[in-house]
Every structure is written in structure tokens, then in C-alpha cells.
Coordinates of N, CA and C and ligand atoms in Angstrom, one line a residue:
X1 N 44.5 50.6 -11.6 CA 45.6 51.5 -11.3 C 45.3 52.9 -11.6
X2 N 45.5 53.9 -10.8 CA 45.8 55.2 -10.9 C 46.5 56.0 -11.9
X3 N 46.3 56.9 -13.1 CA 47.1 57.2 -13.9 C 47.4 58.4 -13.5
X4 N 46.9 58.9 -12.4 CA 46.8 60.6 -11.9 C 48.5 60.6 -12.0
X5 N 49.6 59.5 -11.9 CA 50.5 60.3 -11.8 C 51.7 60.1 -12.7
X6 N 51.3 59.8 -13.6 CA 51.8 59.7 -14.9 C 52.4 60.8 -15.5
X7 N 53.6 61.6 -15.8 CA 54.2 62.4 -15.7 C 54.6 62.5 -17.1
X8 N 54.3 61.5 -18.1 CA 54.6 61.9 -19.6 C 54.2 61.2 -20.6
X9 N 53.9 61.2 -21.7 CA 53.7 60.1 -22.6 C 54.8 59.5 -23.1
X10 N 54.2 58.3 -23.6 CA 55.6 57.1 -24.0 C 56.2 57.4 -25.1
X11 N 57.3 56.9 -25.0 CA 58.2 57.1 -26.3 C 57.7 57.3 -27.9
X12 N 57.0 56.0 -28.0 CA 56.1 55.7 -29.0 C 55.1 57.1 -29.7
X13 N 54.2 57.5 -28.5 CA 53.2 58.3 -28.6 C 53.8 59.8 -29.0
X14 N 54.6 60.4 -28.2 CA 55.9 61.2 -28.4 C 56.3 61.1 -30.1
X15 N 57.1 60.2 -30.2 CA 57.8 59.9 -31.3 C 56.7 60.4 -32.5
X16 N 55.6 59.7 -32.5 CA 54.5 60.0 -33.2 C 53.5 61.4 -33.7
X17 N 53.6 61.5 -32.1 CA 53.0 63.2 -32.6 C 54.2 64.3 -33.2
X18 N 55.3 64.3 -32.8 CA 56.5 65.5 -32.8 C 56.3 64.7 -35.1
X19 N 56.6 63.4 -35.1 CA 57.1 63.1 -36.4 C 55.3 63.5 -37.3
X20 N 54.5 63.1 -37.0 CA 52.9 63.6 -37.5 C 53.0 65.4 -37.5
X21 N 53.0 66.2 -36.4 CA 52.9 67.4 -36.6 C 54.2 68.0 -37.8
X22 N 55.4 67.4 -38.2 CA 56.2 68.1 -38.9 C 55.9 67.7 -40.1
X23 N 54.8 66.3 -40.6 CA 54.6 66.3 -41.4 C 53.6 66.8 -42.4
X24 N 52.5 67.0 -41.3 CA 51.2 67.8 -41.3 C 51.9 69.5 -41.7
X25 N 52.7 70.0 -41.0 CA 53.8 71.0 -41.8 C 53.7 71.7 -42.7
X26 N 54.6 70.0 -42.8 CA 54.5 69.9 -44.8 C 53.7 70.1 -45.3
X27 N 52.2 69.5 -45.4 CA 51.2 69.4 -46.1 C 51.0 71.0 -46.3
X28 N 50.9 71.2 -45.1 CA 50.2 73.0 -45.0 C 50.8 73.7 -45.4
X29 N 52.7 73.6 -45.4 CA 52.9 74.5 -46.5 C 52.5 73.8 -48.0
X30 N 52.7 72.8 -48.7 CA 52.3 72.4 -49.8 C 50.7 73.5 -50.3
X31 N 49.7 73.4 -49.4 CA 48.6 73.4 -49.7 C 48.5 75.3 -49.8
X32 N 49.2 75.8 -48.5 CA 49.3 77.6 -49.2 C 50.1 77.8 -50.3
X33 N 51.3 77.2 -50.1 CA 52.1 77.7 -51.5 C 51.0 77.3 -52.6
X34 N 50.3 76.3 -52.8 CA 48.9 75.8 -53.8 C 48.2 77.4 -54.0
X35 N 47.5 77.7 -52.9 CA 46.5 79.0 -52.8 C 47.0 80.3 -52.8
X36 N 48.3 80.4 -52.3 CA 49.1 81.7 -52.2 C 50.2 81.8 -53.6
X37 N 51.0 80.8 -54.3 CA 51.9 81.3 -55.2 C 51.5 80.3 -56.4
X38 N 50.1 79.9 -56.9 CA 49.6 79.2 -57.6 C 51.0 79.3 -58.8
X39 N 50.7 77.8 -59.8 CA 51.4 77.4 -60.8 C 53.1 78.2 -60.6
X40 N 53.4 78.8 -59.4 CA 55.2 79.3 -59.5 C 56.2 78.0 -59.4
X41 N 57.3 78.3 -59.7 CA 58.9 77.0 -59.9 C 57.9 76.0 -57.9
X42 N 57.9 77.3 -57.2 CA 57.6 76.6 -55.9 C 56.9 75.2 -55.3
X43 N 56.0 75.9 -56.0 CA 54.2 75.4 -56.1 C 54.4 74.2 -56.8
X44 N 55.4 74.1 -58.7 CA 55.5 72.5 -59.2 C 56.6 71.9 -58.4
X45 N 57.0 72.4 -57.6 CA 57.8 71.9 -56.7 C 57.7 71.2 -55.6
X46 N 56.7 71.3 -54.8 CA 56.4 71.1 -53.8 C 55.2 70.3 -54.0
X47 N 53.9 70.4 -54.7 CA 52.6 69.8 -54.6 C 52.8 69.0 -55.1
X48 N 53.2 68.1 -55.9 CA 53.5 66.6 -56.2 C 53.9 65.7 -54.9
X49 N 54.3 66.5 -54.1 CA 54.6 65.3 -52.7 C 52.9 65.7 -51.9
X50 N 52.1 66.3 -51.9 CA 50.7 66.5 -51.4 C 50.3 65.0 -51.1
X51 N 50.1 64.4 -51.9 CA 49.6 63.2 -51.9 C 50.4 62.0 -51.3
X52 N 51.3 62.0 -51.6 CA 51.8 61.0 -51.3 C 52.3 60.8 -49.6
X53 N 52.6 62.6 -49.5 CA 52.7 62.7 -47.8 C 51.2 62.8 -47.5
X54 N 50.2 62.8 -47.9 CA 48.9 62.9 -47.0 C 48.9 61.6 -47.2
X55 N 49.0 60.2 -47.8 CA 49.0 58.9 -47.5 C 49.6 58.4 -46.3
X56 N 50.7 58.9 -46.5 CA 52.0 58.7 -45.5 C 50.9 59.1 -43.7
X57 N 50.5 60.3 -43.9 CA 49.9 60.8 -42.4 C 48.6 59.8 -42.4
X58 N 47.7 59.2 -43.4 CA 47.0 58.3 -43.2 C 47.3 57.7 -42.6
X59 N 48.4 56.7 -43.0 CA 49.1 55.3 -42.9 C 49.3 55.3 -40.8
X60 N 50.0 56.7 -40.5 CA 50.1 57.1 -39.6 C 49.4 57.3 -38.4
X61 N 48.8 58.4 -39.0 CA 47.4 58.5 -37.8 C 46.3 57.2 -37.2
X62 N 46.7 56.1 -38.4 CA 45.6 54.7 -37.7 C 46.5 53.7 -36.7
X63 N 48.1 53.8 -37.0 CA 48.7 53.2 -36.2 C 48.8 53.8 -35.0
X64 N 48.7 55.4 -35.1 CA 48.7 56.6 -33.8 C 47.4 56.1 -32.9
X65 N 46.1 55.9 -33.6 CA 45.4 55.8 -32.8 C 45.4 54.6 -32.5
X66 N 45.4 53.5 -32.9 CA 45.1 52.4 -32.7 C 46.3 51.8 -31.1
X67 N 47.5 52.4 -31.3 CA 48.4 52.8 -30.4 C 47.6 53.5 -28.9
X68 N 47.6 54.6 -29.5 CA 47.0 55.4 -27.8 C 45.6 54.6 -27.3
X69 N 44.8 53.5 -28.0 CA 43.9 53.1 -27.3 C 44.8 52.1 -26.4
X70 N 45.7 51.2 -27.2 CA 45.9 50.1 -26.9 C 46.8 50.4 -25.6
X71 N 47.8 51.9 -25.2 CA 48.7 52.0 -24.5 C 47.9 53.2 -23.4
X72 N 46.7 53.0 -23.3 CA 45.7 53.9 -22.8 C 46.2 54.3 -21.3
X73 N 46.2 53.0 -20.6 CA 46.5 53.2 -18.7 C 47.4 53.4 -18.7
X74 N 48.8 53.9 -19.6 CA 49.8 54.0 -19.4 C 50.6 55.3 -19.4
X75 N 49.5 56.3 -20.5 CA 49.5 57.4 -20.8 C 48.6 58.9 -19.5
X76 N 49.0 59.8 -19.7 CA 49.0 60.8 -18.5 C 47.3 60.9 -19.3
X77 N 46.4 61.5 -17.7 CA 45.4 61.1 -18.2 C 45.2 62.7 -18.8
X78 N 43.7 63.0 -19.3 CA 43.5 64.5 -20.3 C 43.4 65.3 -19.0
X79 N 44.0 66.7 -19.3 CA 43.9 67.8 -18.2 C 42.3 68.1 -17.9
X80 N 41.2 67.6 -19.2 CA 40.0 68.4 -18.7 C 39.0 67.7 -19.5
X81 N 38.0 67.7 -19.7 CA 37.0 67.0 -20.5 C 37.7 68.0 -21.9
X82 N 37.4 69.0 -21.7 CA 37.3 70.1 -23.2 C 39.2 69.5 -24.0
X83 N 39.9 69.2 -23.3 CA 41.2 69.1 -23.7 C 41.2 67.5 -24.2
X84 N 40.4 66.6 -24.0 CA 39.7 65.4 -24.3 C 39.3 65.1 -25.4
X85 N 38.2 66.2 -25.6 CA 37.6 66.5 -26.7 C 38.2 66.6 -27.7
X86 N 39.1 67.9 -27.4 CA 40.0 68.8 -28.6 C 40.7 67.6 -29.1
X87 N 41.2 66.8 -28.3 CA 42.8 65.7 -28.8 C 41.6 64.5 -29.8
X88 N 40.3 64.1 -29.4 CA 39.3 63.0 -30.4 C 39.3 64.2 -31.5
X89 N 38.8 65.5 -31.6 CA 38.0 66.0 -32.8 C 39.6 66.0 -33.8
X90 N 41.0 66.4 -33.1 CA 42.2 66.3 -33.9 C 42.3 64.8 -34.5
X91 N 41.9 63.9 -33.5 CA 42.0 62.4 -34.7 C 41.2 62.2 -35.5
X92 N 40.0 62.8 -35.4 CA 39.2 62.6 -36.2 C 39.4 62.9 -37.7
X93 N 39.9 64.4 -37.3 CA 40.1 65.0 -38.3 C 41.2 64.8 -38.8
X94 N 42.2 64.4 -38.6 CA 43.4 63.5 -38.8 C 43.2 62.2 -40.1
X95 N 42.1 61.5 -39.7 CA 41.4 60.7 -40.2 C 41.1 60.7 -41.6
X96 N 39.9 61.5 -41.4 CA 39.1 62.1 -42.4 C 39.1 62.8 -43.8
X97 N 40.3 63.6 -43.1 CA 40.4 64.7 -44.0 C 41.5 63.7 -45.4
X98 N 42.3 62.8 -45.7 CA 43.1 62.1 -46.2 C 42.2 60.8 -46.7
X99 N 41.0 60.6 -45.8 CA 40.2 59.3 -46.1 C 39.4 59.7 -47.7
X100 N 38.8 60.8 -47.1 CA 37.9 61.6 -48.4 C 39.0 61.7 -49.6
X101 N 40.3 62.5 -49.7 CA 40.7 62.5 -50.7 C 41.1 61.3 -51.1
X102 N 41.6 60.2 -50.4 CA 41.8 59.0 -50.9 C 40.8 58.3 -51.8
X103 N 39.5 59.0 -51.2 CA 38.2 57.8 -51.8 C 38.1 58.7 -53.1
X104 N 38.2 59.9 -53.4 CA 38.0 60.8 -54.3 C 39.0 60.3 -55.6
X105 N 40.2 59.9 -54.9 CA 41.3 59.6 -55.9 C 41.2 58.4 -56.4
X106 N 40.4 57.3 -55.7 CA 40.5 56.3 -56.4 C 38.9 56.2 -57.4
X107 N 38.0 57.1 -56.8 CA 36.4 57.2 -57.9 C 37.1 57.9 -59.2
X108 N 38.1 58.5 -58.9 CA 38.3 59.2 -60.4 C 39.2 58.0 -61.3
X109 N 39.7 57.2 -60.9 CA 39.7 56.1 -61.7 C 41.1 56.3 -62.3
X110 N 42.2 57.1 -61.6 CA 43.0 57.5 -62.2 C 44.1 56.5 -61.1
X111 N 45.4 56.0 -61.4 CA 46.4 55.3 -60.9 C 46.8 56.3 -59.7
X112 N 47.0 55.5 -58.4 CA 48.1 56.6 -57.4 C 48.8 55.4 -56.5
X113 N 50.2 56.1 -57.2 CA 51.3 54.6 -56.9 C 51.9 55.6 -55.3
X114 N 51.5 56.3 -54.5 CA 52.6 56.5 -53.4 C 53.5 55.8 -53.0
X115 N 55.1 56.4 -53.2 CA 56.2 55.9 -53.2 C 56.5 54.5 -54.3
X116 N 56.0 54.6 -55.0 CA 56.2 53.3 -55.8 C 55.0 51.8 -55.2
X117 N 54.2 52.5 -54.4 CA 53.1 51.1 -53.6 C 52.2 51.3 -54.5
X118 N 51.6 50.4 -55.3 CA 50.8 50.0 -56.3 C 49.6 50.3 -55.4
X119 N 49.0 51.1 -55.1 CA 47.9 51.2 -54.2 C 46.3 50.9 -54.7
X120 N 46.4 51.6 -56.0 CA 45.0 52.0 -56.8 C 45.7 52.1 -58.1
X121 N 45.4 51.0 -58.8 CA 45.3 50.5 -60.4 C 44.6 51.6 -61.3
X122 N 44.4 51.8 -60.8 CA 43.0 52.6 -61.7 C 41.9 51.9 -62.8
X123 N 41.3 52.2 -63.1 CA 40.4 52.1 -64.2 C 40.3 52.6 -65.2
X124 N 39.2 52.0 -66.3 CA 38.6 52.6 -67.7 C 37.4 53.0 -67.4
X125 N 36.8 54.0 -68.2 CA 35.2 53.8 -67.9 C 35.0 55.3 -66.6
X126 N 33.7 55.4 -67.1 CA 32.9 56.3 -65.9 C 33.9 57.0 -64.8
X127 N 33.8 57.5 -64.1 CA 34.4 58.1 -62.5 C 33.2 57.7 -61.6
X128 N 33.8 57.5 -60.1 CA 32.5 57.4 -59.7 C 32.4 58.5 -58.8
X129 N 31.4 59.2 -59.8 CA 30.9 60.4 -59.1 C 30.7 60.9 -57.4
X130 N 29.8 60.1 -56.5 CA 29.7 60.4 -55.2 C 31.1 60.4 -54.7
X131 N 32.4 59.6 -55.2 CA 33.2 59.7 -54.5 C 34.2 60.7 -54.7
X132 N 34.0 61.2 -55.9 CA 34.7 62.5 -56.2 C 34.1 63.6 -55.7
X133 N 32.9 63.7 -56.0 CA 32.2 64.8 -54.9 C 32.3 65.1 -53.7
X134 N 31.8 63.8 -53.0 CA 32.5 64.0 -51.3 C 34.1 64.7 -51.0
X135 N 35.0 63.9 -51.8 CA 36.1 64.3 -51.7 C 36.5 66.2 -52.1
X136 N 35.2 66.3 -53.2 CA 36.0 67.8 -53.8 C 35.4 68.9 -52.6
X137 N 34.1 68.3 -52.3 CA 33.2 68.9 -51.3 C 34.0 69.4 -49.5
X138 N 34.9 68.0 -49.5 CA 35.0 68.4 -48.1 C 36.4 68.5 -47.9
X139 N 37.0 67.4 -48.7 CA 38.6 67.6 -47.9 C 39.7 68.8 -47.8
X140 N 39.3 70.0 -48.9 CA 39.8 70.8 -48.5 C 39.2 71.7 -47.5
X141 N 37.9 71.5 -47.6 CA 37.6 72.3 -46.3 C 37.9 71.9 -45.0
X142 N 37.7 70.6 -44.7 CA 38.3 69.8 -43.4 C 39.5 70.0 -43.1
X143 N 40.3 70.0 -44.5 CA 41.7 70.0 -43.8 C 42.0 71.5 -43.6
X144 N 41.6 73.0 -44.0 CA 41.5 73.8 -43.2 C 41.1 74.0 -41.9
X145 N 40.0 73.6 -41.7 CA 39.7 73.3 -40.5 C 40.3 72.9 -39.5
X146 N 41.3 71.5 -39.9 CA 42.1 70.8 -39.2 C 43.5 72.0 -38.7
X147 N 43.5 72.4 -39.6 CA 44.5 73.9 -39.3 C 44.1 74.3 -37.9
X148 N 42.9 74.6 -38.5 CA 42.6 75.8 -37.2 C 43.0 75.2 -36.1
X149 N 41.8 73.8 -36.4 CA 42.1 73.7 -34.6 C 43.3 72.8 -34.2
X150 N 44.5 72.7 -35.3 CA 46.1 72.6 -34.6 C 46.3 74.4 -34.0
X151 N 46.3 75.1 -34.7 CA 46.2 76.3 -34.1 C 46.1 76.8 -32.6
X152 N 44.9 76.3 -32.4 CA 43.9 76.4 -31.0 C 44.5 75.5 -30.0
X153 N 45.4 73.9 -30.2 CA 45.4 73.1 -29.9 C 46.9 73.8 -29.2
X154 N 48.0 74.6 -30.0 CA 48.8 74.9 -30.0 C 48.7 76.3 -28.4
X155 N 47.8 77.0 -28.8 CA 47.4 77.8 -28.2 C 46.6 77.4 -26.8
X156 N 46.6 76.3 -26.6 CA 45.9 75.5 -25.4 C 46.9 75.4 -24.4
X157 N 48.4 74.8 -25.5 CA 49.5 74.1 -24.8 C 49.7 75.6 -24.0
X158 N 50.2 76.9 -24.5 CA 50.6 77.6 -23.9 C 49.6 78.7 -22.8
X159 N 48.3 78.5 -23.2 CA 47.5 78.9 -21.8 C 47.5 78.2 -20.5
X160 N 47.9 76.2 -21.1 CA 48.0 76.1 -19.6 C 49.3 75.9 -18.9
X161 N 50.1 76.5 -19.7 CA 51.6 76.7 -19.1 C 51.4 78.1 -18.6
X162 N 50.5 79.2 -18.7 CA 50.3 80.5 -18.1 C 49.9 80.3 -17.2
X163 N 49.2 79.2 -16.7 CA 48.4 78.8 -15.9 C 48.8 77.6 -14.9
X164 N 50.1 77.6 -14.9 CA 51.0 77.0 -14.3 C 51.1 75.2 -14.2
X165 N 50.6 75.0 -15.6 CA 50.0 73.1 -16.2 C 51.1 73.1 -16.7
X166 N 52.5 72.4 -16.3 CA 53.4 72.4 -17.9 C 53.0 70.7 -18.4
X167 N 51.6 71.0 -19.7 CA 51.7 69.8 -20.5 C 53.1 69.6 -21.7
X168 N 53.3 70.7 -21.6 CA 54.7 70.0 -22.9 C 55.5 69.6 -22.4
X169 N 55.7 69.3 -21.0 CA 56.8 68.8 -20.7 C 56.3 67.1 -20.9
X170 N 54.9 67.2 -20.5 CA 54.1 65.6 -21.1 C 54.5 65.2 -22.6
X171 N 54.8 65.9 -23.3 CA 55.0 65.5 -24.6 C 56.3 65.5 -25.3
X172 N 57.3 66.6 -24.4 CA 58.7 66.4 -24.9 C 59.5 65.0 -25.1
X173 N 59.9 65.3 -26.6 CA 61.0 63.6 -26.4 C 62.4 64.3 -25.4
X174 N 62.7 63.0 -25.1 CA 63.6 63.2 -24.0 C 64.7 62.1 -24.3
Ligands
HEM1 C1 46.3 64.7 -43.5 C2 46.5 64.8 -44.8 C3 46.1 65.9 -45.7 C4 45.8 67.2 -45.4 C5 46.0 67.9 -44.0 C6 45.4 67.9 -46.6 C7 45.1 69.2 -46.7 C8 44.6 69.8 -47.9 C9 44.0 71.1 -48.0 C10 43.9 72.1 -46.8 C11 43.7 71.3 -49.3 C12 43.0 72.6 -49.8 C13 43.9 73.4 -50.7 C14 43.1 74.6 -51.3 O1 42.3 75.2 -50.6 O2 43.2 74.8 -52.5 C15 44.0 70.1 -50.0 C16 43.8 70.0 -51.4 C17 44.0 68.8 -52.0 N1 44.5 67.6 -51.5 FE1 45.0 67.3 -49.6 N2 45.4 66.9 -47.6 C18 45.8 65.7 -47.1 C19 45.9 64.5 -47.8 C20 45.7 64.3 -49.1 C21 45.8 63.1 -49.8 C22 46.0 61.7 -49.2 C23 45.5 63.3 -51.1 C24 45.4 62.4 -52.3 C25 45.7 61.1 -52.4 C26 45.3 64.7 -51.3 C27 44.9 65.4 -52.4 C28 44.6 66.7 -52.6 C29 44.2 67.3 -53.8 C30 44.1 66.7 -55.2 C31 43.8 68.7 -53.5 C32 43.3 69.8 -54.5 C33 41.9 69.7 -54.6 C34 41.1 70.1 -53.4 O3 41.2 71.3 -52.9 O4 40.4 69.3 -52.8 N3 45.4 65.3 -50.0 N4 44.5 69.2 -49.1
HEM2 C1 50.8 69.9 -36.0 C2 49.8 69.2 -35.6 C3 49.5 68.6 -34.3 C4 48.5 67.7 -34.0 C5 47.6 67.1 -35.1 C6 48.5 67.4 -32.6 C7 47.7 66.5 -32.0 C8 47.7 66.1 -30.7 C9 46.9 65.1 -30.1 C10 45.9 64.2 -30.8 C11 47.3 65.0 -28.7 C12 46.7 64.0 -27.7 C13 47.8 63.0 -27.3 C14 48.1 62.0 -28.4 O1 47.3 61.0 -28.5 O2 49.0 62.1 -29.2 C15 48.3 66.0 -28.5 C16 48.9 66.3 -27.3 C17 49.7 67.3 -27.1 N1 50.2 68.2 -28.1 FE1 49.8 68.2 -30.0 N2 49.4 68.2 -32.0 C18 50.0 69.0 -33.0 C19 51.0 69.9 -32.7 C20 51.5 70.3 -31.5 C21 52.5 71.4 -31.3 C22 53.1 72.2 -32.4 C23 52.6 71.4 -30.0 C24 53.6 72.4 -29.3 C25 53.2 73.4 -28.6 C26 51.8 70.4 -29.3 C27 51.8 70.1 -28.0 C28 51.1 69.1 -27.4 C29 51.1 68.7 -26.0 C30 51.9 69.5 -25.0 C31 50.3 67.6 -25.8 C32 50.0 66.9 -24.5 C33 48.7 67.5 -23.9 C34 48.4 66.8 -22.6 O3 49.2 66.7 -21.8 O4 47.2 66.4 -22.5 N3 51.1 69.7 -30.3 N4 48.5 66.7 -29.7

């Protein structure tokens, strides 16, 4: 079957990105108010939910994906290889950047109950080092990254509406 004329994404997929991008938001303000108003009322205000909402967008992004494979012929196909691209390198990064700090938080051997879910017990004894390293090594820099290219991705939507593509109308909930 022909997807050429598929005119929007499904509820589901919709539902998912609009609720993922407000959450991702969140993170990003959590993580400036971190680098821009360090230790302020703000900053102990806010970065205690860091974690627990970057589980939350984990938890997310595998049902997101595991979803858009599974609802694949159903969905509007990509405007372009490069626009293809851009939407795998966002899951990836989606992925990744939450996987690392996860693995980081549980090598340091320290308890992380998100929302009260008993996730990681923790330990006595040693840290395990590679996993903290990886973690201290990349996840903030990935998840800047991942900024950017929501940025770019943002900036995509509106060049090809200059260009007379309206993709957001593909993604509006309705
Ligand atoms: C998609 C989800 C996530 C995004 C986009 C994200 C983003 C970021 C960014 C950009 C920073 C760097 C802040 C800086 O430069 O100081 C950061 C730091 C941090 N994040 Fe996340 N994060 C996510 C999930 C998580 C999760 C699941 C955890 C823990 C379970 C976590 C724990 C931390 C910690 C402890 C720091 C401070 C240390 C460091 O800079 O690596 N994050 N996060
Ligand atoms: C905040 C983080 C965001 C992330 C991580 C993200 C990620 C993605 C991904 C992975 C797709 C591919 C379709 C899918 O499987 O869901 C997509 C599609 C899309 N996104 Fe976003 N998005 C974000 C924010 C936004 C914002 C703020 C806009 C508004 C301008 C937007 C507009 C769109 C549109 C219009 C599409 C459909 C493109 C097409 O028709 O091919 N996104 N987004």
C-alpha cells in the first residue's frame, strides 16, 4: 500500500511527541537554571525532578519508538532522506542521552527510587567506575547536543512551511 498520501500522524504518535517535547522542556529548563542560576531557591527547586523526569522521557521514548516501527505504513512517509535522518539521530539521542545517566546512577551505587518505583537498591562497596565515567563523560554533553538538534529540527519545521510543505499540520493534535 501507498503511504504517499497519508496526510498526518496518528493520535498515538502525535500524543507522544507534543507530551515528550514539553517534557524535554522541562529538562532543559531544569538543566540551565543548573548552569545559569547555580545553588539559587530556583535551581533547589527545580533539579530534584531532573531525574526522575529524565526516567519518565526514557520510559517514553522506547514505547515512542517501539510504536512508530510498529505503526510504520500507517504514518506520513519522511519529506526527504536528510529529514529521515534528522527524526533517527533525535531517537537516538532521545535514547542515549538518559541511558548513560541511568547506567552512571546505578555504578555509583547510590539508591534512585523515581516516583516511589524501587528501581535501583543500591549498594555497599566500590562504584563502578566505567559506568560513572561514561555517564559523567557524555550525558551532559549529548544532552546538549540533543538541544541543538531539537533546535534545527524546529527550524526545519518552519523552512518547509516557507517552502510551501505544511509538515505541522502532519503533527497537529486535532
Ligand atoms: C532525556 C533525558 C535527559 C536529558 C535531555 C538530560 C539533560 C542533561 C543535560 C543537558 C545536563 C548537563 C547540565 C550541565 O551542563 O551542567 C544534565 C546533567 C545531569 N543529568 Fe541529565 N538529562 C536527562 C536525563 C537524566 C536522568 C535519567 C538522570 C538520572 C537518573 C540525569 C541526571 C543528571 C545529572 C546527575 C546531571 C549533572 C551531572 C552531569 O552534568 O552529567 N539526567 N542532564
Ligand atoms: C522538543 C523536542 C522535540 C523532539 C525530540 C522532536 C522529535 C521529533 C521526531 C523524532 C519526529 C519524527 C516523527 C515521530 O516519530 O515522532 C518529529 C516530527 C515532527 N516534529 Fe518534532 N520534536 C520536538 C519538538 C518539536 C516542535 C517544538 C515542533 C514545532 C515546530 C515540532 C514539529 C514537528 C513536526 C511538524 C513533525 C513532522 C515532520 C514530518 O512531517 O515529517 N517538533 N519530531
Amino acid at each position: 500500500m501507498s503511504t504517499a498520501g497519508i496526510a498526518h500522524y496518528g493520535r498515538l504518535n502525535r500524543y507522544l511527541h507534543w507530551g515528550m517535547a514539553l517534557l524535554l522542556a522541562w529538562q532543559f529548563t531544569t538543566t540551565s537554571v543548573r548552569v545559569l542560576l547555580s545553588d539559587s531557591a530556583l535551581d533547589e527547586l527545580l533539579w530534584p525532578t531532573h531525574r526522575p523526569a529524565g526516567f519518565l522521557l526514557m520510559v517514553l521514548v522506547v514505547a515512542r519508538g517501539l510504536w512508530a516501527l510498529a505503526s510504520r505504513a500507517s504514518q506520513p512517509p519522511a519529506v526527504s532522506r536528510a529529514a529521515r535522518l534528522g527524526h533517527l539521530a533525535l531517537y537516538g539521542l532521545m535514547l542515549v542521552v538518559p541511558t548513560l545517566a541511568l547506567l552512571r546512577q546505578y555504578g555509583s551505587g547510590r539508591a534512585f527510587e523515581p516516583f516511589g518505583i524501587p528501581l535501583m537498591s543500591g549498594f555497599e562497596g566500590e562504584r563502578i567506575e566505567w559506568m560513572v565515567a561514561a555517564g559523567s563523560l557524555l550525558h551532559g554533553e549529548l544532552g546538549w547536543l540533543l538541544l541543538a538538534l531539537i533546535v534545527g529540527h524546529v527550524t526545519m519545521v518552519f523552512w518547509h512551511r516557507r517552502q510551501g510543505q505544511d509538515v505541522l499540520g502532519r503533527m497537529l493534535v486535532r
